[in-house]
Amino acid sequence: MIKLQSIKAMKFTKIIILFLLFIFNSNHNYVYCQSKIDPFNKKTENQTILSLKKLQHLQNLEIQQNAYNEFKIIEKAIIQGDISVLTSYFNSRTYLNLANGVSGYYSNNQVYYVLNNYFLNHRVKSFSFSEIVTNVNTSYAIGSYDFNTRNGRKSLRVYVSLKKIQDEWKILQITFNK
């Protein structure tokens, strides 16, 4: 009887040892598998991050290209003296600083009438932006506005800044200075 109990105890001990070895080996293999897979996951993660950065860069380039195109539309509107084209760009409060002394924040309607009057009294002979700087949310352009007066031709420096507001470029500031 004692021999039978000791055989059962030895079998039970062997089962426990085998069970513990199984757990140890399973856990070890799990760690081994994780270390084998982890570099792949790290590589995939890095590739994903790189792809997302490239996508963000492309989106930023597209936004900057859109800002550049908006400046070209504004440039053409100023050349033609067409304030109606500019009205879609006016912000609810646009800052004007004009060579005739007008300076301050104006509503959409006020900007329309002030600029319309300004262009009637200072008819453009030539205008172009010489510098356009585009960023994701804010951009600006600097140019030269030439017009004739009774005393000859005059030139003004023009500064226009745009800001991206709810997926639309809006004019924050227009400056015509000597």
Tab-separated table of C-alpha atoms in Angstrom:
chain	number	residue	atom	x	y	z
A	1	MET	CA	0.000	0.000	0.000
A	2	ILE	CA	2.798	2.410	0.871
A	3	LYS	CA	4.513	1.480	-2.382
A	4	LEU	CA	1.330	2.251	-4.299
A	5	GLN	CA	1.011	5.615	-2.576
A	6	SER	CA	4.632	6.461	-3.295
A	7	ILE	CA	4.143	5.520	-6.982
A	8	LYS	CA	1.069	7.759	-7.122
A	9	ALA	CA	3.030	10.549	-5.394
A	10	MET	CA	5.882	10.180	-7.892
A	11	LYS	CA	3.447	10.256	-10.817
A	12	PHE	CA	1.754	13.288	-9.308
A	13	THR	CA	5.160	14.963	-8.835
A	14	LYS	CA	6.091	14.148	-12.446
A	15	ILE	CA	2.793	15.638	-13.620
A	16	ILE	CA	3.426	18.784	-11.591
A	17	ILE	CA	7.004	19.025	-12.930
A	18	LEU	CA	5.788	18.494	-16.509
A	19	PHE	CA	3.066	21.074	-15.982
A	20	LEU	CA	5.578	23.579	-14.606
A	21	LEU	CA	7.969	22.849	-17.478
A	22	PHE	CA	5.124	23.344	-19.940
A	23	ILE	CA	4.214	26.685	-18.383
A	24	PHE	CA	7.857	27.763	-18.264
A	25	ASN	CA	8.484	26.734	-21.858
A	26	SER	CA	5.232	28.271	-23.042
A	27	ASN	CA	6.034	31.517	-21.297
A	28	HIS	CA	9.590	31.438	-22.615
A	29	ASN	CA	8.360	30.769	-26.150
A	30	TYR	CA	5.838	33.558	-25.787
A	31	VAL	CA	8.592	35.971	-24.805
A	32	TYR	CA	10.760	34.598	-27.590
A	33	CYS	CA	7.944	35.062	-30.104
A	34	GLN	CA	7.304	38.557	-28.852
A	35	SER	CA	10.945	39.507	-29.246
A	36	LYS	CA	10.959	38.019	-32.727
A	37	ILE	CA	7.761	39.854	-33.723
A	38	ASP	CA	8.501	43.099	-31.895
A	39	PRO	CA	11.196	44.351	-34.323
A	40	PHE	CA	8.768	43.743	-37.178
A	41	ASN	CA	6.063	45.659	-35.326
A	42	LYS	CA	8.534	48.449	-34.582
A	43	LYS	CA	9.491	48.571	-38.250
A	44	THR	CA	5.843	48.594	-39.302
A	45	GLU	CA	5.099	51.256	-36.703
A	46	ASN	CA	7.971	53.410	-37.997
A	47	GLN	CA	6.779	52.935	-41.582
A	48	THR	CA	3.250	53.924	-40.557
A	49	ILE	CA	4.508	57.033	-38.769
A	50	LEU	CA	6.654	57.933	-41.778
A	51	SER	CA	3.690	57.444	-44.118
A	52	LEU	CA	1.494	59.627	-41.907
A	53	LYS	CA	4.173	62.335	-41.846
A	54	LYS	CA	4.443	62.201	-45.640
A	55	LEU	CA	0.663	62.428	-45.941
A	56	GLN	CA	0.585	65.416	-43.561
A	57	HIS	CA	3.366	67.074	-45.571
A	58	LEU	CA	1.429	66.551	-48.818
A	59	GLN	CA	-1.710	67.994	-47.227
A	60	ASN	CA	0.286	71.015	-46.025
A	61	LEU	CA	1.719	71.499	-49.519
A	62	GLU	CA	-1.794	71.375	-50.947
A	63	ILE	CA	-2.990	73.982	-48.430
A	64	GLN	CA	-0.014	76.197	-49.267
A	65	GLN	CA	-0.686	75.807	-52.994
A	66	ASN	CA	-4.308	76.802	-52.364
A	67	ALA	CA	-3.124	79.925	-50.518
A	68	TYR	CA	-0.828	80.780	-53.430
A	69	ASN	CA	-3.743	80.383	-55.863
A	70	GLU	CA	-5.920	82.627	-53.675
A	71	PHE	CA	-3.230	85.330	-53.782
A	72	LYS	CA	-3.169	85.106	-57.581
A	73	ILE	CA	-6.961	85.638	-57.645
A	74	ILE	CA	-6.597	88.606	-55.267
A	75	GLU	CA	-3.772	90.001	-57.414
A	76	LYS	CA	-5.939	89.802	-60.539
A	77	ALA	CA	-8.878	91.446	-58.723
A	78	ILE	CA	-6.653	94.343	-57.605
A	79	ILE	CA	-5.273	94.762	-61.148
A	80	GLN	CA	-8.830	94.944	-62.478
A	81	GLY	CA	-10.043	97.070	-59.562
A	82	ASP	CA	-12.771	94.462	-59.028
A	83	ILE	CA	-13.770	94.723	-55.381
A	84	SER	CA	-16.666	92.285	-55.846
A	85	VAL	CA	-14.159	89.426	-56.263
A	86	LEU	CA	-12.448	90.438	-53.033
A	87	THR	CA	-15.664	90.490	-50.968
A	88	SER	CA	-15.660	86.711	-50.579
A	89	TYR	CA	-12.245	87.024	-48.914
A	90	PHE	CA	-13.194	89.694	-46.384
A	91	ASN	CA	-13.260	88.537	-42.797
A	92	SER	CA	-15.969	89.785	-40.442
A	93	ARG	CA	-13.385	92.321	-39.226
A	94	THR	CA	-10.677	93.224	-41.750
A	95	TYR	CA	-7.863	95.617	-40.945
A	96	LEU	CA	-7.227	98.341	-43.541
A	97	ASN	CA	-4.276	100.715	-43.584
A	98	LEU	CA	-4.327	102.941	-46.668
A	99	ALA	CA	-1.980	105.698	-47.827
A	100	ASN	CA	-4.850	108.236	-47.724
A	101	GLY	CA	-5.036	107.960	-43.923
A	102	VAL	CA	-7.760	105.335	-43.597
A	103	SER	CA	-6.751	102.910	-40.865
A	104	GLY	CA	-8.637	100.492	-38.626
A	105	TYR	CA	-10.870	97.447	-38.512
A	106	TYR	CA	-13.869	97.431	-40.826
A	107	SER	CA	-16.854	95.189	-41.473
A	108	ASN	CA	-17.357	93.461	-44.841
A	109	ASN	CA	-19.592	96.240	-46.211
A	110	GLN	CA	-17.300	98.998	-44.981
A	111	VAL	CA	-14.233	97.344	-46.534
A	112	TYR	CA	-16.072	97.078	-49.837
A	113	TYR	CA	-16.957	100.786	-49.965
A	114	VAL	CA	-13.616	102.033	-48.618
A	115	LEU	CA	-11.585	99.972	-51.129
A	116	ASN	CA	-13.961	100.760	-53.988
A	117	ASN	CA	-13.534	104.486	-53.306
A	118	TYR	CA	-9.765	104.048	-52.961
A	119	PHE	CA	-9.455	102.224	-56.300
A	120	LEU	CA	-11.607	104.870	-58.033
A	121	ASN	CA	-9.258	107.615	-56.793
A	122	HIS	CA	-6.055	105.621	-57.354
A	123	ARG	CA	-6.591	103.730	-60.604
A	124	VAL	CA	-4.041	100.976	-60.962
A	125	LYS	CA	-1.527	101.088	-63.804
A	126	SER	CA	0.333	98.000	-62.693
A	127	PHE	CA	0.261	95.668	-59.757
A	128	SER	CA	1.908	92.403	-58.837
A	129	PHE	CA	2.899	90.496	-55.756
A	130	SER	CA	6.684	90.247	-55.614
A	131	GLU	CA	6.698	87.941	-52.615
A	132	ILE	CA	4.156	85.338	-51.532
A	133	VAL	CA	4.789	83.424	-48.319
A	134	THR	CA	2.421	80.544	-47.666
A	135	ASN	CA	2.000	78.566	-44.485
A	136	VAL	CA	-0.645	76.126	-43.357
A	137	ASN	CA	-2.845	78.583	-41.426
A	138	THR	CA	-1.574	82.069	-42.238
A	139	SER	CA	0.013	83.479	-45.367
A	140	TYR	CA	0.978	86.885	-46.670
A	141	ALA	CA	1.979	88.613	-49.875
A	142	ILE	CA	3.885	91.813	-50.578
A	143	GLY	CA	3.641	93.716	-53.814
A	144	SER	CA	3.871	97.026	-55.627
A	145	TYR	CA	0.828	99.076	-56.677
A	146	ASP	CA	1.543	101.718	-59.341
A	147	PHE	CA	-0.959	104.433	-60.281
A	148	ASN	CA	-0.980	107.805	-62.027
A	149	THR	CA	-1.630	111.143	-60.363
A	150	ARG	CA	-1.625	114.688	-61.675
A	151	ASN	CA	1.990	114.922	-60.535
A	152	GLY	CA	3.071	111.705	-62.261
A	153	ARG	CA	3.248	108.051	-61.453
A	154	LYS	CA	3.353	106.890	-57.833
A	155	SER	CA	4.051	103.535	-56.298
A	156	LEU	CA	2.719	102.030	-53.093
A	157	ARG	CA	3.849	98.973	-51.211
A	158	VAL	CA	0.991	96.514	-50.664
A	159	TYR	CA	0.729	93.944	-47.898
A	160	VAL	CA	-2.100	91.382	-47.765
A	161	SER	CA	-2.380	88.699	-45.096
A	162	LEU	CA	-4.662	85.673	-45.235
A	163	LYS	CA	-5.785	83.297	-42.522
A	164	LYS	CA	-7.419	79.903	-42.919
A	165	ILE	CA	-10.791	80.137	-41.147
A	166	GLN	CA	-13.130	77.137	-41.358
A	167	ASP	CA	-11.499	75.837	-44.567
A	168	GLU	CA	-11.653	79.245	-46.285
A	169	TRP	CA	-8.906	81.795	-46.781
A	170	LYS	CA	-9.936	85.167	-45.365
A	171	ILE	CA	-8.162	88.516	-45.648
A	172	LEU	CA	-7.075	89.703	-42.223
A	173	GLN	CA	-5.228	92.797	-43.365
A	174	ILE	CA	-4.719	94.967	-46.434
A	175	THR	CA	-2.107	97.717	-46.336
A	176	PHE	CA	-1.263	100.281	-49.057
A	177	ASN	CA	1.718	102.373	-47.862
A	178	LYS	CA	4.308	104.628	-49.467
